[in-house]
CSV table of C-alpha atoms in Angstrom, one decimal:
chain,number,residue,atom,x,y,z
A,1,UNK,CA,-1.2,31.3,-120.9
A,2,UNK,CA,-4.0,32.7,-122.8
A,3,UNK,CA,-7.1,33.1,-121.1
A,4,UNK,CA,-9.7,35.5,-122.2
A,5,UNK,CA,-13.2,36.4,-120.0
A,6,UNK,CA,-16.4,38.2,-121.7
A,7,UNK,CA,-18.6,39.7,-119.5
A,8,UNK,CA,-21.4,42.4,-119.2
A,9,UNK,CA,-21.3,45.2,-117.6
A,10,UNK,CA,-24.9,46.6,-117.9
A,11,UNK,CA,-28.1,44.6,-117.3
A,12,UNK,CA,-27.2,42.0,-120.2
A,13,UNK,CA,-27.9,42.2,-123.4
A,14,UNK,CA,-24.7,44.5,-124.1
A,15,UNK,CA,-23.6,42.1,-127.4
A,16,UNK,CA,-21.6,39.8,-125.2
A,17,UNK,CA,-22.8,36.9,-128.0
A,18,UNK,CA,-21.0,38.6,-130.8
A,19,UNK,CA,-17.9,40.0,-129.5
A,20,UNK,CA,-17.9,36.1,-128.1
A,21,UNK,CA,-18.4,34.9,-131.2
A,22,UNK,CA,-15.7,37.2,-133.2
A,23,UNK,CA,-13.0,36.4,-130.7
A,24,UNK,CA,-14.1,32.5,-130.5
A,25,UNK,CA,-12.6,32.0,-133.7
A,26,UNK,CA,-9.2,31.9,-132.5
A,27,UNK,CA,-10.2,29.8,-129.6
A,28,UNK,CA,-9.5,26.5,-128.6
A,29,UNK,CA,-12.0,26.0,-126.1
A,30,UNK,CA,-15.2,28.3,-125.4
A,31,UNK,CA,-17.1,28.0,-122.1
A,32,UNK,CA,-19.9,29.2,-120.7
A,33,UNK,CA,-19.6,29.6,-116.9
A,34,UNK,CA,-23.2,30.8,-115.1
A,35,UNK,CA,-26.7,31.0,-115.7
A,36,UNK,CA,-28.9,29.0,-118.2
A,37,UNK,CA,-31.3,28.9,-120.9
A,38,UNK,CA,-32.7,32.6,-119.5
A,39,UNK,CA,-30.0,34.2,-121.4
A,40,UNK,CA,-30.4,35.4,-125.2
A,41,UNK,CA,-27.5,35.3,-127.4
A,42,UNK,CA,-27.9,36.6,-130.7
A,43,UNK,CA,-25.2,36.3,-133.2
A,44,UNK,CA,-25.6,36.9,-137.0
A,45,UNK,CA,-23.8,35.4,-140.0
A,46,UNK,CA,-24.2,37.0,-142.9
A,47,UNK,CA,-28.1,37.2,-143.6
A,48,UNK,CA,-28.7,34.6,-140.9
A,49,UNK,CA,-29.7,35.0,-137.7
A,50,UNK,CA,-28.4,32.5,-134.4
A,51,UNK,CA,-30.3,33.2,-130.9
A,52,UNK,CA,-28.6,30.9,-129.0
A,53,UNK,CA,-30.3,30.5,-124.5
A,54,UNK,CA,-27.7,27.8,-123.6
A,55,UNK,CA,-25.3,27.2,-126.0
A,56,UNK,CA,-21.7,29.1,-125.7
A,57,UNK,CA,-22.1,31.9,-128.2
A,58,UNK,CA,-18.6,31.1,-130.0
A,59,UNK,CA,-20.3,27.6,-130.7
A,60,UNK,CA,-20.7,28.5,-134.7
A,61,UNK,CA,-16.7,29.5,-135.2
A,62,UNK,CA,-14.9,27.4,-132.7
A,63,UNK,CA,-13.1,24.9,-134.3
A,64,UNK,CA,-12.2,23.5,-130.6
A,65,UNK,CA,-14.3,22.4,-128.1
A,66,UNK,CA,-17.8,24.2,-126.5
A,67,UNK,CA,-17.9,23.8,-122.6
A,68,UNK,CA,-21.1,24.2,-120.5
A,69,UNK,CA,-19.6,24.3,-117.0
A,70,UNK,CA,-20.4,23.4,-113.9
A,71,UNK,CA,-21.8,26.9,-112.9
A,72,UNK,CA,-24.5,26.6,-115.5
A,73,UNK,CA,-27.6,25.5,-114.7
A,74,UNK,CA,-28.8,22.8,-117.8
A,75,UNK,CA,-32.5,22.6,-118.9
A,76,UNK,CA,-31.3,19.2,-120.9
A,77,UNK,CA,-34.5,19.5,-123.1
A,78,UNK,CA,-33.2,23.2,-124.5
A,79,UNK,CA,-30.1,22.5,-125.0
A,80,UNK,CA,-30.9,19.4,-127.4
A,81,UNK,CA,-33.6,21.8,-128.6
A,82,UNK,CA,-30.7,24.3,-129.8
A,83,UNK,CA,-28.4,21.1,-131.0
A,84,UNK,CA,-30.8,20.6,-133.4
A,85,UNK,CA,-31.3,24.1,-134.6
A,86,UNK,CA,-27.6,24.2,-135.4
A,87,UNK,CA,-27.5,21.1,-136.9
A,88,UNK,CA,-30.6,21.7,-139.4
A,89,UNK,CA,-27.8,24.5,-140.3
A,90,UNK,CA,-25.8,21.9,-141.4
A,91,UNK,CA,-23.0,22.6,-138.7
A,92,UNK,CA,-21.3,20.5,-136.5
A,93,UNK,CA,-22.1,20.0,-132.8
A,94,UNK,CA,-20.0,16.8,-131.8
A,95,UNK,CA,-17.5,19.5,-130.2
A,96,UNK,CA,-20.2,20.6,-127.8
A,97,UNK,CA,-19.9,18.9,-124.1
A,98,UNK,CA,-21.5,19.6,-120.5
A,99,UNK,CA,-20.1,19.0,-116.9
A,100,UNK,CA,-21.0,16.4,-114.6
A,101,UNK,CA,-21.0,19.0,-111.7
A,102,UNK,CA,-23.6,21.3,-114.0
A,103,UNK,CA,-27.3,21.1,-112.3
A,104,UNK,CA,-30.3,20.1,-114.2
A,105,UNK,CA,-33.2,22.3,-114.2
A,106,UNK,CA,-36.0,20.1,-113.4
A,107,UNK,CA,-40.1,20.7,-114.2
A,108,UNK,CA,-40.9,21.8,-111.1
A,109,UNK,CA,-38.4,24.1,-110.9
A,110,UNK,CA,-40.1,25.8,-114.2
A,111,UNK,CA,-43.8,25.4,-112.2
A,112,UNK,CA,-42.0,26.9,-108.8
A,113,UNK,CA,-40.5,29.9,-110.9
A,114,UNK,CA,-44.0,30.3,-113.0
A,115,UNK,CA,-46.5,29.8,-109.5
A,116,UNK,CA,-44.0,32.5,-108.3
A,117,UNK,CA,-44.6,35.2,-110.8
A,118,UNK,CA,-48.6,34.4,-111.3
A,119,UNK,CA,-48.6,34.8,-107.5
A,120,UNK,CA,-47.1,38.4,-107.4
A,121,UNK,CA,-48.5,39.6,-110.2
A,122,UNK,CA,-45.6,39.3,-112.5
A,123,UNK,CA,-44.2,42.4,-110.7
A,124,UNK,CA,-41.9,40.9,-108.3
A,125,UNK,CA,-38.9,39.9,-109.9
A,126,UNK,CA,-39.7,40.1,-113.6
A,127,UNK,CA,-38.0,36.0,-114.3
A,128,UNK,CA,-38.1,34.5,-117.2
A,129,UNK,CA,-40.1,31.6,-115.7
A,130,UNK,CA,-37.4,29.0,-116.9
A,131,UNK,CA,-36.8,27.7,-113.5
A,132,UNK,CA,-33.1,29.3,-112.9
A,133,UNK,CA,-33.6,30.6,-109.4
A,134,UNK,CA,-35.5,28.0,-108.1
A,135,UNK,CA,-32.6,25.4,-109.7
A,136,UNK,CA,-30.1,27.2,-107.8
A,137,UNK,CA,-31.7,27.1,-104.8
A,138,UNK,CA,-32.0,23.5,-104.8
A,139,UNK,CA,-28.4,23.8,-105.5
A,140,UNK,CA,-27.7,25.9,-102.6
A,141,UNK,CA,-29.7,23.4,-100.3
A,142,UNK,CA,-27.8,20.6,-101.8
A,143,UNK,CA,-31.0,19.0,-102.9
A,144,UNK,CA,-30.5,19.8,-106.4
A,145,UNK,CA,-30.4,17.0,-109.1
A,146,UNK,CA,-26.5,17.4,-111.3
A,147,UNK,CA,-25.9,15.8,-115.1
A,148,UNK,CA,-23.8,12.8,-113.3
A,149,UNK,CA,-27.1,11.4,-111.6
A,150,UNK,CA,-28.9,11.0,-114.9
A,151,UNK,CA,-26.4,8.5,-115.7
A,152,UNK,CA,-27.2,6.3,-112.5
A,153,UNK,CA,-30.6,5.2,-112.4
A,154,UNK,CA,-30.5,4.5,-108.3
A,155,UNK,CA,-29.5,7.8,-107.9
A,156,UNK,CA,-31.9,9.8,-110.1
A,157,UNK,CA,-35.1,7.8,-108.9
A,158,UNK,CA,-34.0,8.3,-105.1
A,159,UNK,CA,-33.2,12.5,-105.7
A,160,UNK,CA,-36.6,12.7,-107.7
A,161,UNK,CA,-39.0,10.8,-105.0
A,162,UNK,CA,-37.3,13.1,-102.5
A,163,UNK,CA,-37.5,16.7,-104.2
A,164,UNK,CA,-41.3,15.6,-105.6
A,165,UNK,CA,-42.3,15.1,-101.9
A,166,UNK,CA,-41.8,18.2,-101.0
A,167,UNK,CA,-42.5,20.3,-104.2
A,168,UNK,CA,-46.2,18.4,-104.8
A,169,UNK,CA,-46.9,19.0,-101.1
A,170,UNK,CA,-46.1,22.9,-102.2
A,171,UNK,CA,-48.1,22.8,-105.5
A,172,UNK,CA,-50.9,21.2,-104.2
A,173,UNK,CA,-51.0,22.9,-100.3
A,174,UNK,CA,-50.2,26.4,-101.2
A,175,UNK,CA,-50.5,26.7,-105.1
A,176,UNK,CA,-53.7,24.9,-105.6
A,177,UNK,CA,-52.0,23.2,-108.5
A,178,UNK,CA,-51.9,19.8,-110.1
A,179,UNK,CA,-48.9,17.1,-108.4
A,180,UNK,CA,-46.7,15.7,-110.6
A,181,UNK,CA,-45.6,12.6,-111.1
A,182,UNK,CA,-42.3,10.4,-110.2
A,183,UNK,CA,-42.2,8.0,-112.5
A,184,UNK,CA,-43.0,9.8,-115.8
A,185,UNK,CA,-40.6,12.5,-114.9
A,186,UNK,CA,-37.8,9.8,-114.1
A,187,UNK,CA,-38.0,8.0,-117.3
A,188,UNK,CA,-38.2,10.9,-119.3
A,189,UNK,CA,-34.9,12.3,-117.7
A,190,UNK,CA,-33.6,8.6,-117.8
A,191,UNK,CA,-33.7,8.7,-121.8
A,192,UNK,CA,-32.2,11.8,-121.4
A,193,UNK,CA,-29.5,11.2,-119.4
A,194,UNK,CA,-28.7,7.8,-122.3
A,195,UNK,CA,-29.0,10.4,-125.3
A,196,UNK,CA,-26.6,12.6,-123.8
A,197,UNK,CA,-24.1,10.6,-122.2
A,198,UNK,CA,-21.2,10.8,-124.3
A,199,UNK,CA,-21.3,14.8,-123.8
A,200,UNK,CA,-21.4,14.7,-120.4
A,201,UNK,CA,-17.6,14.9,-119.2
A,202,UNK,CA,-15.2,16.2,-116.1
A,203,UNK,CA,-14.8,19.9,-118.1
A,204,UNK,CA,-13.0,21.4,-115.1
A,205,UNK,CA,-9.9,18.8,-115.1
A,206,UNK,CA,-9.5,19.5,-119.2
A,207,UNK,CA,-10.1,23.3,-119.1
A,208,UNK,CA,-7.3,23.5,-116.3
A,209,UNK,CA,-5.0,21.1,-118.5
A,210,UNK,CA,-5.7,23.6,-121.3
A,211,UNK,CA,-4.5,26.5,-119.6
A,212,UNK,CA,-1.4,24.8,-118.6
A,213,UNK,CA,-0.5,24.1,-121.7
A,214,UNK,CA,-1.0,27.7,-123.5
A,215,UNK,CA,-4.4,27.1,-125.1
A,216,UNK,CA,-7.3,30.1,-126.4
A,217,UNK,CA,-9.7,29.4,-123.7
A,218,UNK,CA,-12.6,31.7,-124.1
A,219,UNK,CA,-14.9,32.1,-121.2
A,220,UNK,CA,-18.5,33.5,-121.2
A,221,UNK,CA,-20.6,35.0,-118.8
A,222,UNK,CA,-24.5,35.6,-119.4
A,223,UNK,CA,-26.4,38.4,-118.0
A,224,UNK,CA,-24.1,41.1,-116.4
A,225,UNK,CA,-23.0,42.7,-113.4
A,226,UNK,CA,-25.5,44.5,-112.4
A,227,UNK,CA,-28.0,41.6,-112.5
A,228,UNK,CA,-25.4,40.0,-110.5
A,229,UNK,CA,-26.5,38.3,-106.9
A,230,UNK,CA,-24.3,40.4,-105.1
A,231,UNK,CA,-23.0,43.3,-107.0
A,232,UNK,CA,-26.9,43.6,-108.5
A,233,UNK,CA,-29.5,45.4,-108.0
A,234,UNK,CA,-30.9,43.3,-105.5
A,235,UNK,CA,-33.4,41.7,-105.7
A,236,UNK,CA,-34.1,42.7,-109.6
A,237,UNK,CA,-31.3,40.2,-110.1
A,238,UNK,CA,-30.3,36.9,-111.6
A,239,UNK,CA,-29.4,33.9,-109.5
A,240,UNK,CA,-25.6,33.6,-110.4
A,241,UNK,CA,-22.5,35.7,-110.7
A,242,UNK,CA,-22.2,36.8,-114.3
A,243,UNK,CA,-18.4,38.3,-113.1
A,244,UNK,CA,-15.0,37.5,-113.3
A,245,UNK,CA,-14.8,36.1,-110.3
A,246,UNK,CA,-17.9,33.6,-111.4
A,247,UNK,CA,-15.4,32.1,-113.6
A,248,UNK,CA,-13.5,30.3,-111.1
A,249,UNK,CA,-16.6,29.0,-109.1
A,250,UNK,CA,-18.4,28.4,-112.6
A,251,UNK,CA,-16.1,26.7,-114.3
A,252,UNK,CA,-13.2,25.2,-111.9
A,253,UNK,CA,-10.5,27.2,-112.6
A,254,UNK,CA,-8.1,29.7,-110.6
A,255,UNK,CA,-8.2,33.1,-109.8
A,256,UNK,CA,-4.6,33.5,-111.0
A,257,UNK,CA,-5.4,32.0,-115.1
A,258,UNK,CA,-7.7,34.5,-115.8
A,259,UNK,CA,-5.6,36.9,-117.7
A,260,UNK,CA,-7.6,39.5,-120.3
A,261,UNK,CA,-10.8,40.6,-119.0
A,262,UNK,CA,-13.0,42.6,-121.7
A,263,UNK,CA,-16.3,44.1,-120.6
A,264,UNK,CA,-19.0,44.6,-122.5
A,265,UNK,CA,-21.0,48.0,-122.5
A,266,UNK,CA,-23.7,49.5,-124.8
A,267,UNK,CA,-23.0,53.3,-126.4
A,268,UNK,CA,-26.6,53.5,-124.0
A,269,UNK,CA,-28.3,51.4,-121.6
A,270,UNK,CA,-31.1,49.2,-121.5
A,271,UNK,CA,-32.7,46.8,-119.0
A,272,UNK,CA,-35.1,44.3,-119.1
A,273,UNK,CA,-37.8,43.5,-116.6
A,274,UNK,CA,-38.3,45.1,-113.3
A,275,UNK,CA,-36.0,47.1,-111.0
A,276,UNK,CA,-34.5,50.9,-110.6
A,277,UNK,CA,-32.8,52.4,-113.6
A,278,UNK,CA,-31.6,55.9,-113.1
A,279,UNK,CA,-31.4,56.9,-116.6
A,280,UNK,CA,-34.8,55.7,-118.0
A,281,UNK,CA,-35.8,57.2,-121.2
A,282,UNK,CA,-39.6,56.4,-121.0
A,283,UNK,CA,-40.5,59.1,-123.9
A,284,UNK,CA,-40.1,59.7,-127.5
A,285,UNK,CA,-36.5,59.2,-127.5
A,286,UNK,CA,-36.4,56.6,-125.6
A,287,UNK,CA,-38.7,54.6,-127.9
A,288,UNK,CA,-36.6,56.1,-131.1
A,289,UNK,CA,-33.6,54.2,-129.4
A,290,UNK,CA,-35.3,51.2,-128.6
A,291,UNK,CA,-37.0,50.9,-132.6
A,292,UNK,CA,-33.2,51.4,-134.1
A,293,UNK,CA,-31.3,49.0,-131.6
A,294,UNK,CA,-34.1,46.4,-132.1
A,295,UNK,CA,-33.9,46.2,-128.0
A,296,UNK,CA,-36.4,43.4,-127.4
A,297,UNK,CA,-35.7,40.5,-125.8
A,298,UNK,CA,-34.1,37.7,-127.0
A,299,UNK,CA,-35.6,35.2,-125.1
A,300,UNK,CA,-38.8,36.3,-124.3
A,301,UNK,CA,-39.4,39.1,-126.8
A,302,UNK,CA,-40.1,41.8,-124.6
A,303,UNK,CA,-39.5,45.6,-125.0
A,304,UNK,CA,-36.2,46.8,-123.4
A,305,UNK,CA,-36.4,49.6,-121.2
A,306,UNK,CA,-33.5,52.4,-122.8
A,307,UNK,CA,-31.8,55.0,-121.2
A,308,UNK,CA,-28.4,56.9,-121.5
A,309,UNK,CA,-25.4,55.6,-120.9
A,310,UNK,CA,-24.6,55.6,-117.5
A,311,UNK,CA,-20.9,56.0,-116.4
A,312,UNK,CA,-21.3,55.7,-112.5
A,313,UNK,CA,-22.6,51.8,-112.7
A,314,UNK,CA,-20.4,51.1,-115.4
A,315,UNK,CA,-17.4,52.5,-113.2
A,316,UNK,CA,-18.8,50.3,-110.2
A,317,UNK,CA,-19.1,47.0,-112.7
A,318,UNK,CA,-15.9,47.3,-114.1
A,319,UNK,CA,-14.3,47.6,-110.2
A,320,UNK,CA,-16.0,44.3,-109.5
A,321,UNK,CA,-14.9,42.5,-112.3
A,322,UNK,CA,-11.4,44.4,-112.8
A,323,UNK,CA,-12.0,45.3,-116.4
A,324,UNK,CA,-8.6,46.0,-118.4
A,325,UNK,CA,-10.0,45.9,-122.0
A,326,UNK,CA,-13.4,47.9,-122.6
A,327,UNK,CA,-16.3,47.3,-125.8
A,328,UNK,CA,-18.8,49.4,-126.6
A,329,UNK,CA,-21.5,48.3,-128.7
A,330,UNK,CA,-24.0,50.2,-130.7
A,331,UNK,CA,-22.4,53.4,-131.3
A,332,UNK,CA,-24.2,53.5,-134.6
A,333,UNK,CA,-27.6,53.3,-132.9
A,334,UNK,CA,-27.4,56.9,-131.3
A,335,UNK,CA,-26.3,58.3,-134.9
A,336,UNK,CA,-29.0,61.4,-135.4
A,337,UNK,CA,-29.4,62.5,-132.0
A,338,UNK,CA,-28.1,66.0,-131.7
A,339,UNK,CA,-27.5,66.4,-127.9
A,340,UNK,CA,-26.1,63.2,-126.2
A,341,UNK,CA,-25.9,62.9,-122.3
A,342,UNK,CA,-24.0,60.6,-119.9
A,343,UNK,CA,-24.6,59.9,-116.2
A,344,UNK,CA,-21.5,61.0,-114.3
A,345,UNK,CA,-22.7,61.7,-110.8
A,346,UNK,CA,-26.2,60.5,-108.6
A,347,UNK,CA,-27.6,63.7,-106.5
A,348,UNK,CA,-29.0,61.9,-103.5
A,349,UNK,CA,-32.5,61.8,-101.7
A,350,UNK,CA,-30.4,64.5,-99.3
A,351,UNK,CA,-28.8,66.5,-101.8
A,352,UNK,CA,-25.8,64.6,-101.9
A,353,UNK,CA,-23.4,64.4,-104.9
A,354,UNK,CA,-22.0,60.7,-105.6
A,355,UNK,CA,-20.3,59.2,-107.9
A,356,UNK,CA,-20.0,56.0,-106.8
A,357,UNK,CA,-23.0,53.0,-107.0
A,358,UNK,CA,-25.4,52.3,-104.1
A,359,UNK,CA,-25.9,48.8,-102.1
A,360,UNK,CA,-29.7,50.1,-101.3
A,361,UNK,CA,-32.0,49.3,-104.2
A,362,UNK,CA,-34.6,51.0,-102.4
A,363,UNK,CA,-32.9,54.8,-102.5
A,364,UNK,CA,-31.5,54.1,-106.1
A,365,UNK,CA,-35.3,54.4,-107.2
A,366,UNK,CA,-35.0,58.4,-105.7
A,367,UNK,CA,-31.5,58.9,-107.1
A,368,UNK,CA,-31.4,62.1,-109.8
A,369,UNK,CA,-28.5,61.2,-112.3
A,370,UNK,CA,-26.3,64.1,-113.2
A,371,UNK,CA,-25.3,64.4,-116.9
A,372,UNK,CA,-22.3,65.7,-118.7
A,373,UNK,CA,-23.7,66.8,-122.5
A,374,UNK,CA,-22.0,65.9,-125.7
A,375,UNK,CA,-22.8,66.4,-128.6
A,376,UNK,CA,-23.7,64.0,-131.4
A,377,UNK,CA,-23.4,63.1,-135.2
A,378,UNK,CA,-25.2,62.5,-138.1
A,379,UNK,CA,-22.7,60.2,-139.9
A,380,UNK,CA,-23.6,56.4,-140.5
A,381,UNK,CA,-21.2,54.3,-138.6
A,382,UNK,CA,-22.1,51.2,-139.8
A,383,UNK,CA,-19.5,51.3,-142.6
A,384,UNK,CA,-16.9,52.3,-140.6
A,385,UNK,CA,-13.8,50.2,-139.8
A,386,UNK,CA,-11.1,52.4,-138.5
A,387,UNK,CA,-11.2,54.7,-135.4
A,388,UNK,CA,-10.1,57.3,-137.3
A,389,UNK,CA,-12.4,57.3,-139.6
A,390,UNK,CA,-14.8,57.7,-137.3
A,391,UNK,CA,-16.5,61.3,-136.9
A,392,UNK,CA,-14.7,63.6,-134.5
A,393,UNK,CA,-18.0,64.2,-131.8
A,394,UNK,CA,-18.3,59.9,-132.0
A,395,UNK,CA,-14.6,59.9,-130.8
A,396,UNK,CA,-14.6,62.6,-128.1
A,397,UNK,CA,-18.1,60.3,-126.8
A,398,UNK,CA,-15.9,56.9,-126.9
A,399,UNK,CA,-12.5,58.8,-125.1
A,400,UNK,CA,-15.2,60.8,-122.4
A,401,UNK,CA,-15.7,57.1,-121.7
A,402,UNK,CA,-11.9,56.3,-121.1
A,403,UNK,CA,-10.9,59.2,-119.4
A,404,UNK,CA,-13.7,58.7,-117.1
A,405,UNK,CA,-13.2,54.6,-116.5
A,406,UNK,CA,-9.4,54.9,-116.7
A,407,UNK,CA,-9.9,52.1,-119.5
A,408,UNK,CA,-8.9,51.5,-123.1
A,409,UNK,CA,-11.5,51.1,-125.2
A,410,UNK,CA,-10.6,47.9,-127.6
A,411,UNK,CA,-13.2,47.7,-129.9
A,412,UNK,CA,-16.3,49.5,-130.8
A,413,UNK,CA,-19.1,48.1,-132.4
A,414,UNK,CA,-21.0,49.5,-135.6
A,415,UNK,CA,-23.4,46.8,-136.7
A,416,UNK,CA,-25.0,43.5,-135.7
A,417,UNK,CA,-22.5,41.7,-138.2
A,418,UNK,CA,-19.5,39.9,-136.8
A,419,UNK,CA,-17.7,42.0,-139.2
A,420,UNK,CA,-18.6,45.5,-138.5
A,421,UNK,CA,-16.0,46.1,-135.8
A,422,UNK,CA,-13.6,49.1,-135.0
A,423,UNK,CA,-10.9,46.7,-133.4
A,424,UNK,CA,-8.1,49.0,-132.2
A,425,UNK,CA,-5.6,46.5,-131.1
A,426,UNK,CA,-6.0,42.5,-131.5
A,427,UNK,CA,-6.0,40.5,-128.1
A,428,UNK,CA,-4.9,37.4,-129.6
């Protein structure tokens, strides 16, 4: 049995898309397990550049097969959008394929998720506006529409009449906005459903068959676990579990297959959109980190709030998701900063030391993180493939890490490129 599970362990956009993407190909299956287009994968090849929403990252080395699960929610038009951005690469895509149990986002789940945002200000949440939440809520009500029913006409037409009813009453009562209407959105997703009919399979009874009979099956979360619905900083969260334990709800599979478990961390922090964030930057440095890293969104562009790394939620999201093999990305982007710090311990709104992650969003916002210093280098790491090699301050910074976590660290990351890696043991 060879299962393997990448996850993230800050608030997303740790690199989970390239370390997916290195380790994909030796896979036989990749699958991605929660979430949807809202997530922003960027993997480069060479000069090129892939941002993939929807897509499984190891899609462009995976000589096997690409799963979208059932635990993803599907906006069908982005992910025929993205099929045909990797086929204008000239690459193949036949090997991609999506599960009959995965839920469509539908328009008005896009309006909802916009009407939202516009209503609050755009301060609420801080969504992406693609309609993920308010797909999973239908989900969750069991209203939602799933891949299987645009393949059966009856089916589609009856689900669509029935969730328009209520959502144009909604636009039109309380939003003030335009209805929409049945039968343009049911032919549209009709076509739809004919065009991508022969990718839509039972993933769950081939990915288990895989398992049992020693295959590479790659699984990959989006987002990470503190955007997590429960783990999260609620309610600055997504609408999934981006964990390890997400797997097995997201993708059919049991608790007892998942066997190497890698989390994914930035050398820093970052976070995108609203919510607490102990070790916030918002100065010189902090800009200086967020111009090197390139930390702007992948999917909607915008600045990523940056920050120091920040050991006591990274402790807390590798308890969740029982972490035994650790990455860190980005070492190289905190090369020329003389005095490095790390979060090792809150100070409470009472003067209490912690060192352990709140449920209570509300006091993490009046939390003061304690630091440990270290100190930095002024080497370029991008070069660099060993661990040795590396300078001796960037070392002591990567085995603080371990000693604190109690984790190996596997594999650091120097570079963007799938090749500039410090692997320190091989997985597969």
């Amino acid at each position: 049995m060879s299962t393997y599970v990448v996850v993230g362990l800050q608030y997303g956009d740790e690199g989970k898309g390239k370390i997916t993407d290195v380790l994909s190909a030796k896979s036989d299956y990749v699958v991605r397990f929660q979430g949807g287009d809202n997530a922003g994968h960027t993997v480069y090849v060479g000069d090129e550049k892939f941002v993939l929403h929807l897509l499984p990252s190891g899609v462009l080395q995976c000589k096997g097969k690409c799963i979208i699960a059932n635990g993803v929610v599907v906006n069908p038009k982005s992910f025929i959008k993205e099929v045909n951005q990797i086929e204008s690469k000239n690459m193949r895509t036949d090997h991609i394929f999506i599960s009959r149990r995965a839920h469509v986002i539908m328009p008005y789940h896009i309006l909802l998720d916009t009407y939202r945002e516009e209503e609050h200000g755009g301060t609420q949440i801080g969504t992406t506006k693609k309609g993920i939440g308010p797909c999973y809520e239908d989900k969750i009500a069991r209203v939602g529409i799933r891949m299987i029913d645009l393949l059966n006409p009856e089916i589609l037409r009856d689900k669509i009449e029935k969730n328009l009813k209520i959502k144009n009453s909604l636009f039109e009562k309380y939003y003030g906005k335009p209805t929409l209407d049945v039968e343009e959105i049911y032919n549209e997703y009709l076509e739809i459903g004919k065009q991508l009919q022969d990718r839509i399979v039972d993933t769950e009874l081939e990915l288990n068959e895989a398992i049992r009979d020693g295959k590479n099956v790659l699984f990959e979360g989006a987002q990470a676990l503190m955007l997590d619905i429960d783990f999260g900083t609620y309610p600055y969260v997504t609408s999934s579990s981006p964990s390890t334990g997400g797997v097995c709800t997201g993708a059919g599979v049991p608790p007892t297959s998942l066997q190497n478990l890698i989390g994914v961390a930035k050398a820093y922090c970052t976070r995108v959109g609203n919510g607490p964030f102990p070790s916030e930057l918002d100065n010189e440095l902090g800009e200086s980190i967020r111009q090197i890293g390139g930390e702007f969104g992948a999917t909607t562009g915008r600045p990523r709030r940056t920050g120091w790394l920040d050991l006591v939620s990274l402790k807390h999201a590798c308890m969740i998701n029982g972490i035994n093999n650790l990455v860190i990305t980005k070492l190289d982007v905190l090369t020329g900063i003389e005095n490095l710090k790390i979060v090792t311990h809150y100070k409470t709104e009472d003067g209490k030391i912690i060192d352990y992650f709140t449920s209570s969003t509300e006091k993490l916002y009046n939390y003061e993180p304690i630091y440990q210093d270290l100190p930095g280098w002024k080497e370029d790491l991008t070069k660099v493939r060993s661990y040795d090699e590396l300078p001796d301050t960037a070392q002591k910074y990567i085995e603080f890490i371990e000693k604190y976590l109690g984790i190996n660290v596997y594999l650091v990351s120097v570079g963007p490129e799938r090749s500039q890696n410090i692997i320190r043991k091989e997985l597969f």
